[in-house]
Coordinates of C-alpha atoms and ligand atoms in Angstrom, one line a residue:
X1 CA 5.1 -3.4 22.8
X2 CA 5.2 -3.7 19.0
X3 CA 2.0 -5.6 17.7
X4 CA 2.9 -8.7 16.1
X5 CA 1.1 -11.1 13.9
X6 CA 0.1 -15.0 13.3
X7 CA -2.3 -16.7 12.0
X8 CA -5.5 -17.6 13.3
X9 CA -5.5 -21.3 12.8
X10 CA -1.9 -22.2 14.9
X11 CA 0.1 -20.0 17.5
X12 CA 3.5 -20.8 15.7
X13 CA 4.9 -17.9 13.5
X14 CA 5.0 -14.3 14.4
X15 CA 5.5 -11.5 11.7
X16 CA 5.8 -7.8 11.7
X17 CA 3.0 -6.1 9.8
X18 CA 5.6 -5.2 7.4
X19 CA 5.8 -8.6 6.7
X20 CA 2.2 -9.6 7.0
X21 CA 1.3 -7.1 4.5
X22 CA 3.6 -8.3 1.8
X23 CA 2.2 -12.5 2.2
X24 CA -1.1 -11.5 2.4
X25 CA -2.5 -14.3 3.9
X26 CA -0.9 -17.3 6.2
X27 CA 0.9 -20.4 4.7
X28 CA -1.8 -22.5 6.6
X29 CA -4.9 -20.8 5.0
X30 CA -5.4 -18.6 8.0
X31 CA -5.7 -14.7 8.1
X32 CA -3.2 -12.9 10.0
X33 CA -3.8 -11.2 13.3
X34 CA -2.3 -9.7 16.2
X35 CA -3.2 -11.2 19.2
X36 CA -2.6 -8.8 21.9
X37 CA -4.8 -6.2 20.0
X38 CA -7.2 -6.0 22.9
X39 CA -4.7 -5.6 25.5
X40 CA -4.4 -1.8 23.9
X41 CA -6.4 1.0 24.8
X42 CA -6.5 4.2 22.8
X43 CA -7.0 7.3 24.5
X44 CA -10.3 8.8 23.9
X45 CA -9.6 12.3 25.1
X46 CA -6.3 12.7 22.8
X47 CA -8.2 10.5 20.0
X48 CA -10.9 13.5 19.9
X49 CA -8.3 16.1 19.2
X50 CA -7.3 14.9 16.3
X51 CA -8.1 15.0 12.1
X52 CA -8.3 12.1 10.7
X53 CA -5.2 12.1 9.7
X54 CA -3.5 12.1 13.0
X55 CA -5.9 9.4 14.1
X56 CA -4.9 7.0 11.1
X57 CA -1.4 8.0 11.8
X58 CA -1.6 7.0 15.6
X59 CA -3.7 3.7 15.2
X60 CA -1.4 2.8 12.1
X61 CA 1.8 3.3 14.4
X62 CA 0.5 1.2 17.0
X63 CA -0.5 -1.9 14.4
X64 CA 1.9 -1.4 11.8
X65 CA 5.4 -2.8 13.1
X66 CA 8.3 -2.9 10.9
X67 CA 7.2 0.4 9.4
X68 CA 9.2 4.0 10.6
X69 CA 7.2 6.5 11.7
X70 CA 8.0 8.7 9.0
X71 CA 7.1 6.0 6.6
X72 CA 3.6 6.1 8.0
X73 CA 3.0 9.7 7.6
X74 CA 3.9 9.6 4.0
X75 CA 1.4 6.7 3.4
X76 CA -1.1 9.1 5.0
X77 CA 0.0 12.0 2.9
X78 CA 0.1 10.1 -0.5
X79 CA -3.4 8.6 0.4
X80 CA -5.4 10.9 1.9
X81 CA -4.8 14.6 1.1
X82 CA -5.6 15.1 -2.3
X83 CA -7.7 12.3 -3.6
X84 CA -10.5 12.6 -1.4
X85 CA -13.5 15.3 -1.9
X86 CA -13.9 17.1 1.2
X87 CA -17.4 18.2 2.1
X88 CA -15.6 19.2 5.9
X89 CA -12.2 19.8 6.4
X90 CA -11.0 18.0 9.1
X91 CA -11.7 14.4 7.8
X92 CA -12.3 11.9 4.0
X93 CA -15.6 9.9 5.6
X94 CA -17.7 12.7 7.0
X95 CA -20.3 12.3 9.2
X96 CA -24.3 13.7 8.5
X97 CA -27.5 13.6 10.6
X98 CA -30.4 11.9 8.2
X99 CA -33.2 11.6 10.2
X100 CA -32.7 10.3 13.9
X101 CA -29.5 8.3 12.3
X102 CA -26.4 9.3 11.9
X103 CA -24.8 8.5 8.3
X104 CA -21.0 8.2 8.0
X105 CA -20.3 8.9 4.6
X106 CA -17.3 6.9 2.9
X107 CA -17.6 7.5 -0.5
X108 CA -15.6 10.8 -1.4
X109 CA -13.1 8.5 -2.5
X110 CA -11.9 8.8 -6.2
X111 CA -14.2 6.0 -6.9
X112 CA -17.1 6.7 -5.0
X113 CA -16.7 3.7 -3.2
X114 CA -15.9 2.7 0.5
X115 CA -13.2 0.7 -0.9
X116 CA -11.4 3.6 -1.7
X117 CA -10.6 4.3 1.9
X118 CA -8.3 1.5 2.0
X119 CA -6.7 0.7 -1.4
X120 CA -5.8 4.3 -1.8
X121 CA -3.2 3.6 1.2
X122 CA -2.6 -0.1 1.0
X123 CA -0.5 0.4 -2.4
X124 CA 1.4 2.5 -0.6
X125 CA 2.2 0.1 2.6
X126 CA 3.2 -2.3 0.1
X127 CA 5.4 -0.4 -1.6
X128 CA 7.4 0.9 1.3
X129 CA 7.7 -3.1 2.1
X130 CA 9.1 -3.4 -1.2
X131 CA 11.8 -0.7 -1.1
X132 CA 13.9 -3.0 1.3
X133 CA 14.1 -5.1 -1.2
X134 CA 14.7 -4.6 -5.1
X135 CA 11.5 -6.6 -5.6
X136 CA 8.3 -5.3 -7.4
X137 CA 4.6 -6.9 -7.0
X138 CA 2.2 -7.2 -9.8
X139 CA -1.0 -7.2 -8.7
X140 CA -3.6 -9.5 -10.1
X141 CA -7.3 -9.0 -9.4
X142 CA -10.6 -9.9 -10.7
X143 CA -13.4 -8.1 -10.2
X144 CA -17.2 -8.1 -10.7
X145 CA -16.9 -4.1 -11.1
X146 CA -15.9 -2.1 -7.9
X147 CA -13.1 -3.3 -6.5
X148 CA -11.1 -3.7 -9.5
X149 CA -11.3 0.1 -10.2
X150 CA -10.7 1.4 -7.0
X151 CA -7.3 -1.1 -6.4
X152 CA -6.5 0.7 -10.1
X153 CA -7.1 4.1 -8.8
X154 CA -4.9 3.2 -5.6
X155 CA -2.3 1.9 -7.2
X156 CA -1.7 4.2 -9.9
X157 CA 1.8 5.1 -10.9
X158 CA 2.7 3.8 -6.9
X159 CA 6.9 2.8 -7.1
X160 CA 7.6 -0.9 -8.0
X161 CA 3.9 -2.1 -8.1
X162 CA 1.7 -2.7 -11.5
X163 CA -1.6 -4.0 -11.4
X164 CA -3.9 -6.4 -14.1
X165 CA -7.3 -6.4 -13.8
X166 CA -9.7 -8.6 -15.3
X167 CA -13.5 -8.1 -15.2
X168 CA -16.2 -10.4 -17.2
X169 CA -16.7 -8.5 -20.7
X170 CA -20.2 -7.1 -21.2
X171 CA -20.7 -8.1 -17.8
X172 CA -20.6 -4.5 -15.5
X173 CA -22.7 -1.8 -15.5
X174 CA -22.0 1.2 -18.2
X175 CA -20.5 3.7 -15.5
X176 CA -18.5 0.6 -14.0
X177 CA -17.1 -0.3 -17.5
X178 CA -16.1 3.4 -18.3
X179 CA -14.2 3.9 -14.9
X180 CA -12.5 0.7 -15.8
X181 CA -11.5 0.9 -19.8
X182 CA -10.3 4.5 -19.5
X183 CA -7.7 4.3 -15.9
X184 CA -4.9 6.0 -16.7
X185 CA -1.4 5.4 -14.8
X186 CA 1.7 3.4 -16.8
X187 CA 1.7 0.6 -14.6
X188 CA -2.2 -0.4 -14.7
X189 CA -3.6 -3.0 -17.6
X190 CA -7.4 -4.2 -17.9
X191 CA -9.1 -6.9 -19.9
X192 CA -12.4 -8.2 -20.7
X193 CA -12.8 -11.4 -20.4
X194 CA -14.8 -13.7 -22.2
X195 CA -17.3 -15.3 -19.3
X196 CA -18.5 -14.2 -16.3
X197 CA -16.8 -13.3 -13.2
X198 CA -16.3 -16.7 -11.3
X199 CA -14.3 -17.7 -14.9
X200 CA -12.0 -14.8 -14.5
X201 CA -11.9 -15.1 -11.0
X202 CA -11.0 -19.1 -11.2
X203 CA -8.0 -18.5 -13.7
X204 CA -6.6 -15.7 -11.5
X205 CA -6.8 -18.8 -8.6
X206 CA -4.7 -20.7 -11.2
X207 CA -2.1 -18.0 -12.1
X208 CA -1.5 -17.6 -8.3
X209 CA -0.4 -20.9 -7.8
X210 CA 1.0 -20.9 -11.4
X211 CA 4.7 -22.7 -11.0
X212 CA 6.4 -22.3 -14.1
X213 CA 4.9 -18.6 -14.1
X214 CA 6.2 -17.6 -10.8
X215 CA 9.7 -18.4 -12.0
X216 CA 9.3 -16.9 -14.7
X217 CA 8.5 -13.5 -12.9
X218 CA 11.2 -14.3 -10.4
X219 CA 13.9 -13.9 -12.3
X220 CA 12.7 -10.6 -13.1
X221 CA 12.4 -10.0 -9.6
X222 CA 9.0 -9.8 -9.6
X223 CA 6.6 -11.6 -7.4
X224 CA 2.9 -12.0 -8.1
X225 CA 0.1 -10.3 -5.2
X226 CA -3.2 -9.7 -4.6
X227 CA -4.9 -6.8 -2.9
X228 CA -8.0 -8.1 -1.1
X229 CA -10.0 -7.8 1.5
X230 CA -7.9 -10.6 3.8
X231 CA -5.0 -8.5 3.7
X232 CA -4.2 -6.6 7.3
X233 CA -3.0 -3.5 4.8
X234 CA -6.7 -3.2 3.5
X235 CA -8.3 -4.3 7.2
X236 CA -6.5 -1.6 9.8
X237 CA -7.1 1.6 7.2
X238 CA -10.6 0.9 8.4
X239 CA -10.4 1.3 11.8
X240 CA -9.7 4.8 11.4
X241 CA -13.2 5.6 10.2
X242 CA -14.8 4.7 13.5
X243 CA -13.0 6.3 15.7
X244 CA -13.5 9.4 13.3
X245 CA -16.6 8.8 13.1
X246 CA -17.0 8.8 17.3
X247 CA -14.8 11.6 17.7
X248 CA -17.1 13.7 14.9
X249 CA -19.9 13.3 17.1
X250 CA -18.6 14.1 20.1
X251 CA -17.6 17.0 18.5
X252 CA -21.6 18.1 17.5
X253 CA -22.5 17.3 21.2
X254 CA -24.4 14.9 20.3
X255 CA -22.7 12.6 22.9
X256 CA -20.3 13.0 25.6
X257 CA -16.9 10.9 25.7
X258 CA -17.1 7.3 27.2
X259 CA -20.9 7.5 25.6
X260 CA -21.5 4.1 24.0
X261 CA -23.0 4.3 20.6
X262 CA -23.9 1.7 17.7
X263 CA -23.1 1.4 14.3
X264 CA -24.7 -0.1 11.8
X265 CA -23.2 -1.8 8.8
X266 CA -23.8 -3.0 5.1
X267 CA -21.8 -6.3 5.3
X268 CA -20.2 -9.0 2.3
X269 CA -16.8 -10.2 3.2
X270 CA -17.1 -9.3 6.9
X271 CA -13.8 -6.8 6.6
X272 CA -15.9 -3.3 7.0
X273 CA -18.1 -4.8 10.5
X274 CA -14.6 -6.5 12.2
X275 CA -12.6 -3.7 11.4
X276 CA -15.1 -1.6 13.9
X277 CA -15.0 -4.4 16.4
X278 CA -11.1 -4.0 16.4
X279 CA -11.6 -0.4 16.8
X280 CA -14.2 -1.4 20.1
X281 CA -11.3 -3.5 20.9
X282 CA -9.2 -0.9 20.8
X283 CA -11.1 0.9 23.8
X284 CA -14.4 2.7 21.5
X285 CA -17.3 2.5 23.5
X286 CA -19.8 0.5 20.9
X287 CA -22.8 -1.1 22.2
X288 CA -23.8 -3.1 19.3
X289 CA -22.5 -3.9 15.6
X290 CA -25.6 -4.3 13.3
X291 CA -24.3 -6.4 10.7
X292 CA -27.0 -5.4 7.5
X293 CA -26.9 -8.0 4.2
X294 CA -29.3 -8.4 1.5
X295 CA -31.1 -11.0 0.3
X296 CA -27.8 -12.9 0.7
X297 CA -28.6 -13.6 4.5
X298 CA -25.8 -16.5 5.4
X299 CA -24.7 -14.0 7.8
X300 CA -28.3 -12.9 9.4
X301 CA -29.0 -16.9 10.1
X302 CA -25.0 -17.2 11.4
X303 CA -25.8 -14.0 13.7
X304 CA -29.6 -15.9 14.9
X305 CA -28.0 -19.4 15.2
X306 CA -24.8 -19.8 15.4
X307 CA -24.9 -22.1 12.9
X308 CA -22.6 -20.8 9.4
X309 CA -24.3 -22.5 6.1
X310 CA -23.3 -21.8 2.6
X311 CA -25.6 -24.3 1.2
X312 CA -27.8 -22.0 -0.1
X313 CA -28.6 -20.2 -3.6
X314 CA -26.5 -17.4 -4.6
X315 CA -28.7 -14.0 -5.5
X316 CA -28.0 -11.5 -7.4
X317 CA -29.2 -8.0 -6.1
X318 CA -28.9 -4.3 -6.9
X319 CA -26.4 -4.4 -3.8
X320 CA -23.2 -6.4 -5.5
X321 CA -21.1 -5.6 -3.7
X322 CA -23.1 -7.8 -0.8
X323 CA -23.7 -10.9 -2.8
X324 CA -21.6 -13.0 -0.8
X325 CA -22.1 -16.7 0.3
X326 CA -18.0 -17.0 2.7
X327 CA -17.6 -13.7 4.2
X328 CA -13.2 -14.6 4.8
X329 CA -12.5 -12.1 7.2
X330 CA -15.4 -13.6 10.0
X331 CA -12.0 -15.9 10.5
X332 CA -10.7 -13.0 12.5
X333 CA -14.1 -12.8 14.7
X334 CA -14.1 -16.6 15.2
X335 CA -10.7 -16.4 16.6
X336 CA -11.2 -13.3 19.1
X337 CA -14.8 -14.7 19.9
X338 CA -13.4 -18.0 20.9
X339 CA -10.6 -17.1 22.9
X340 CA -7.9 -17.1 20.4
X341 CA -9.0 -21.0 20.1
X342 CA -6.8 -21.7 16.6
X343 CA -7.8 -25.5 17.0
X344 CA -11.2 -24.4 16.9
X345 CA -11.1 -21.7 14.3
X346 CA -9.2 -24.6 12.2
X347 CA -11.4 -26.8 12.6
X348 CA -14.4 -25.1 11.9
X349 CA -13.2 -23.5 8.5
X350 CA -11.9 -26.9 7.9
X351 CA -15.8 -28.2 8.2
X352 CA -16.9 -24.6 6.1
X353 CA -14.6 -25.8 3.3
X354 CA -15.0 -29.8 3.5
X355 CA -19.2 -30.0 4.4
X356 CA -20.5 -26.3 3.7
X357 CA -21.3 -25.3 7.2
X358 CA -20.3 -25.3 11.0
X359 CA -21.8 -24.6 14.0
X360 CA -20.2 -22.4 16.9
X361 CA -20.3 -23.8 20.4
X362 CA -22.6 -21.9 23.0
X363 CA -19.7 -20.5 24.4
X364 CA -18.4 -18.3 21.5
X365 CA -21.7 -18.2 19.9
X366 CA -23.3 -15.9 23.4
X367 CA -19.8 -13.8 22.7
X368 CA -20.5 -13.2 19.3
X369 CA -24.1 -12.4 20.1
X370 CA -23.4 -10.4 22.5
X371 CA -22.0 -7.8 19.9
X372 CA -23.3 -8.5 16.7
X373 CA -27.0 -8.9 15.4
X374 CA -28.1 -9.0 11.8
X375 CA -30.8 -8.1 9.5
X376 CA -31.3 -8.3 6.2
X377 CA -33.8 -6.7 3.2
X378 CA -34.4 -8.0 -0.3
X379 CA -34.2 -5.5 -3.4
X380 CA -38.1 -4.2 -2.9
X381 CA -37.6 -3.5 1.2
X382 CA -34.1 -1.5 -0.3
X383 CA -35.8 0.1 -2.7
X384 CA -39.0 1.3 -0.7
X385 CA -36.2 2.3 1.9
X386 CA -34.3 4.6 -0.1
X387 CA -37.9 6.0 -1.6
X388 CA -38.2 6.5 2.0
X389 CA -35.8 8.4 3.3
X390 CA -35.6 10.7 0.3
X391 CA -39.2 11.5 1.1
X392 CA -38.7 12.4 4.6
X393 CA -35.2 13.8 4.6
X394 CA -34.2 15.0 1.0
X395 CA -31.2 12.5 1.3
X396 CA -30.7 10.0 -1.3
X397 CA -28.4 6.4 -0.1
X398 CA -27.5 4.0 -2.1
X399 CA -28.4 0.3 -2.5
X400 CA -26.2 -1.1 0.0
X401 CA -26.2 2.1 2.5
X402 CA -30.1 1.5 2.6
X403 CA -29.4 -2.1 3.5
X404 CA -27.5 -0.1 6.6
X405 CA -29.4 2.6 7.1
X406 CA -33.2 0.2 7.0
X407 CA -31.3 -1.5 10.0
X408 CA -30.5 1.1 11.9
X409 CA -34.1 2.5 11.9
X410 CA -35.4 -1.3 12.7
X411 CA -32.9 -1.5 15.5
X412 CA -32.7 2.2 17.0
X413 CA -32.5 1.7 20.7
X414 CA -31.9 4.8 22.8
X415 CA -28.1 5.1 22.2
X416 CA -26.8 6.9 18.8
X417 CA -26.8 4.8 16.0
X418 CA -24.3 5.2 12.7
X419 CA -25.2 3.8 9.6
X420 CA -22.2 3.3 7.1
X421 CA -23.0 4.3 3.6
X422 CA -20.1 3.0 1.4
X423 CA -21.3 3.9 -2.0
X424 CA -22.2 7.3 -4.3
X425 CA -25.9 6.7 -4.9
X426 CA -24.6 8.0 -8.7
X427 CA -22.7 4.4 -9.0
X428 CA -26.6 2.5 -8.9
X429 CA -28.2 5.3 -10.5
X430 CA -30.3 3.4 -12.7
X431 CA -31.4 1.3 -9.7
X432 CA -31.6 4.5 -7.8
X433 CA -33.6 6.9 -9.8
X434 CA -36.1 4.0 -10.4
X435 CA -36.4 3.2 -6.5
X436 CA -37.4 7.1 -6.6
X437 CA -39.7 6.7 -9.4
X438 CA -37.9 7.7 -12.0
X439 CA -36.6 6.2 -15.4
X440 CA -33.9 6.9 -18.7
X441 CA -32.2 5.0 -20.9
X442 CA -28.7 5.1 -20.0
X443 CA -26.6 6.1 -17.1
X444 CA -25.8 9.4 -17.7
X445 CA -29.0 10.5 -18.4
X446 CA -30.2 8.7 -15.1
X447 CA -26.9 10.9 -13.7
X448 CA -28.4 13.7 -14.7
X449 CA -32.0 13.4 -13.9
X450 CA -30.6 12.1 -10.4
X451 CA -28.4 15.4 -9.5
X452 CA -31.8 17.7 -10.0
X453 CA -33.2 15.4 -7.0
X454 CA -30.2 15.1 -5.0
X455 CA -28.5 18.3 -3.5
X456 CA -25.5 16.5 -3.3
X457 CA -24.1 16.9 -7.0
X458 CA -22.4 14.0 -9.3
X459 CA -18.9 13.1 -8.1
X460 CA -16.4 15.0 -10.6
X461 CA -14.5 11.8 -11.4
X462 CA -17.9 10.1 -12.3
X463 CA -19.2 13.0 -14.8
X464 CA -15.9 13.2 -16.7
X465 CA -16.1 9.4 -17.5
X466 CA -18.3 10.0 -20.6
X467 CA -15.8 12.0 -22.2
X468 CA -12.5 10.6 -21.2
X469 CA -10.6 9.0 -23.7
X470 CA -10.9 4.7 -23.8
X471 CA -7.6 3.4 -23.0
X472 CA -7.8 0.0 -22.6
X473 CA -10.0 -2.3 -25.2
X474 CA -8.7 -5.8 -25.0
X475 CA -10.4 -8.9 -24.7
X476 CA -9.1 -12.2 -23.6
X477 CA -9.9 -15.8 -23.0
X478 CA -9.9 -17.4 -19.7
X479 CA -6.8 -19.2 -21.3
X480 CA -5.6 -16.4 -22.8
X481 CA -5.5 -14.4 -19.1
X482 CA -1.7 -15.8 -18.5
X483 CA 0.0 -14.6 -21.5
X484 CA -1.3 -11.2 -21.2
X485 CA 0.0 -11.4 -17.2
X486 CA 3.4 -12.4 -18.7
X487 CA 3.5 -9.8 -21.0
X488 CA 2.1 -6.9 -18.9
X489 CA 4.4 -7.5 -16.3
X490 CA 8.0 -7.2 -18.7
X491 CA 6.2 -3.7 -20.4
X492 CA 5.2 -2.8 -16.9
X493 CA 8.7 -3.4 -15.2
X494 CA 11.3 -3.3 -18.1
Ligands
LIG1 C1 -17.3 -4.1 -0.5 C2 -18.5 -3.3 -0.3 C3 -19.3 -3.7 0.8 C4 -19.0 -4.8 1.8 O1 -17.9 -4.6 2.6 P1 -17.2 -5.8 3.3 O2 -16.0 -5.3 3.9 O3 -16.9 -6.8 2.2 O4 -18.2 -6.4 4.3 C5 -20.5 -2.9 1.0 N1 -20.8 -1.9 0.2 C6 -20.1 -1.6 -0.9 C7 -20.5 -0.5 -1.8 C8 -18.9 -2.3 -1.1 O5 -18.1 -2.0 -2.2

């Protein structure tokens, strides 16, 4: 059976994932998904044989029609076998006892960020969908600070892709601004822009649906795409982790296979948490999903009351990458939790859209709850947690791991519990070192002052930033953002 895909709001078109990764996201608004995915059961035994690559390799050729197997294993090659630090060496997101939790690290990524894991591979996917045809997608993204880099980093020099990425000017942390203004790779542009980050992110909106620039770029042959957190290219890379992540502890003995265990997770657009429940899908033996947010909680109260309501103030927290008021990929959870109701699913991000909110009937809601329970912690409880745990352990998280990690301790039940940490602590180290008690005046000194406390030392890739060379210094208007696409994409491509 080769998994195809539809969208979750109507039963009518099926795709390969070939396909599915090159749209992005469904004509009708919905998300793509594969509706026979729990129908498939992975075999444990075979599963806990393997590295990790030979696990992403076997889950990606079950979900990844329209792909050749050989195609696959050179996406996993490209991705995975150099740009990844390796503190073991049979797997990228290694897994470490802190405490009574387990913590599965995925942030040896070039970027120090769990995004890594995923847009190191999905440039490739996408460019292996390209190669049938003489097309080439430029990427356009904006970004608040992390995932702008690490879509950079991934797609790097990657065959008949470029990327543009815009992020608000003066807006990002020094470290952030660094990793962004000195990227190397021909194909890769970056701009300030003048305002913050829902300007920047608004105008890329625009340029997407842009008419008399898409023709433009068509008759160049060159079509305009986005690399987030919707697309299935960025959502099954994840999967892998989990079953790594099992199979890692089964391997200490710390459980035996068929054991059910928990994980716990630090949660914004909902694509980290549901790419574990596909994995439980899949046949992983999970007991619960603790789904961890800040003081951002839309997804704490969903999880109590089945009731989703983004009329509420938007936060801003030392966890970022949480702040988060429509967490798009829940779409997916809606549609297995309900049956595969698309009317429903429709319907309710229909209401989400239209009024704000929507309520879940009982039905899907006791599903949902069945699985999922969330929890949430403001920036002192994150703080006092990672003071915490670097009292008692020596180990030192990072803002939105604590968010994980706090959970994990608040929900411990007698099965074994992972906490997901998805960034270096040295990408918050201001906010860090002064949850530890300490204080400096920039980042690298806070870097510095950090590694004598931590006995994990400063990613290389972060330490060189001070000293690389600045490569990218423009600055443009919201207005200004299309002329610069225009005129990136015919250097990029000529
Ligand atoms: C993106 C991100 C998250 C949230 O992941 P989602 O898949 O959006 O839920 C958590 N932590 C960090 C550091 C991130 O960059």
């Amino acid at each position: 059976m080769r998994a195809y895909y539809q969208s979750t709001r109507q039963n009518a078109v099926h795709i390969n994932a070939k396909q599915a990764i090159l749209q992005g996201i469904c004509e009708d608004g919905g998300l793509f998904v594969w509706p026979e995915l729990a129908k498939t059961q992975l075999d444990l035994e075979k599963i806990c044989q393997m590295d990790y690559q030979q696990i992403a390799n076997t889950i990606f050729n079950l979900m990844l029609s329209g792909y050749e197997q050989d195609e696959i294993a050179d996406c996993v090659q490209n991705a995975y076998t150099r740009s990844f630090e390796r503190t073991k060496p049979d797997t990228i997101t290694p897994l470490e006892t802190v405490g009574d939790v387990e913590v599965l690290e995925l942030f040896r990524g070039p970027t120090s960020a769990f995004k890594d894991v995923a847009l190191s591979i999905l440039p490739w996917f996408l460019s292996k969908a390209l190669k049938d045809s003489d097309k080439k997608a430029l990427i356009l993204t904006a970004t608040s600070g992390d995932t702008g880099k690490a879509a950079m980093s991934g797609f790097e020099d990657v065959a008949q892709t470029g990327i543009c990425v815009f992020y608000p000017d003066g807006k990002v942390s020094d470290v952030q601004y660094r990793q962004m203004a000195t990227q190397t790779g021909q194909n890769v542009r970056v701009f300030g822009v003048e305002g913050n980050f829902d300007d920047a992110q608004s105008m890329v909106k625009q340029l997407f649906l842009d008419e008399q620039l898409k023709q433009k770029l068509a008759k160049e042959n060159i079509v305009l795409s986005s690399a987030n957190s919707i697309n299935i290219g960025r959502l099954i890379p994840q999967i892998v982790y989990y079953f790594d992540a099992y199979r890692q502890l089964v391997n200490k003995q710390q459980i035996k296979i068929g054991d059910e265990v928990s994980f716990s997770v630090p949660t914004g657009n909902f694509g980290d948490v549901l790419a574990g429940y596909y994995a439980n899908l899949l046949g992983l033996p999970v007991k619960k999903f603790y789904v961890a947010s800040n003081a951002n909680n839309v997804l704490t109260d969903f999880l109590n009351t089945g009731t989703y309501d983004r009329r509420r103030p938007f936060i801003q927290t030392i966890s970022p990458s949480m702040d988060i008021l429509i967490s798009s990929n829940l779409e997916r959870l809606l549609y297995y939790a309900s049956n595969q109701d698309c009317q429903k699913v429709a319907g309710w991000m229909e209401q989400l859209a239209k009024e704000g909110f929507y309520t879940l009937d009982d039905q899907t809601k006791e599903m949902i709850q069945n699985k999922f329970e969330g929890g949430y912690y403001d920036d002192d409880q994150l703080k006092t947690t990672i003071a915490k745990v670097y009292q008692e352990t020596g180990y030192v998280l990072d803002p939105h791991s604590a968010a994980a990690y706090a959970l994990a301790k608040d929900k411990k039940g007698q099965e074994p519990i992972i906490a997901l940490a998805t960034a270096s602590p040295y990408k918050f180290t201001q906010d860090v070192l002064a949850a530890l008690g300490g204080q400096e005046a920039d980042a690298w000194c806070a870097m510095k002052t950090l590694s004598t406390m931590n006995v994990d030392p400063i990613p290389a890739k972060l330490k060189a930033l001070q000293q690389a060379p600045i490569r990218h210094r423009q600055v443009v208007s919201p207005k200004g953002m299309k002329e610069v696409v225009e005129q990136s994409a015919l250097e990029i491509f000529a």
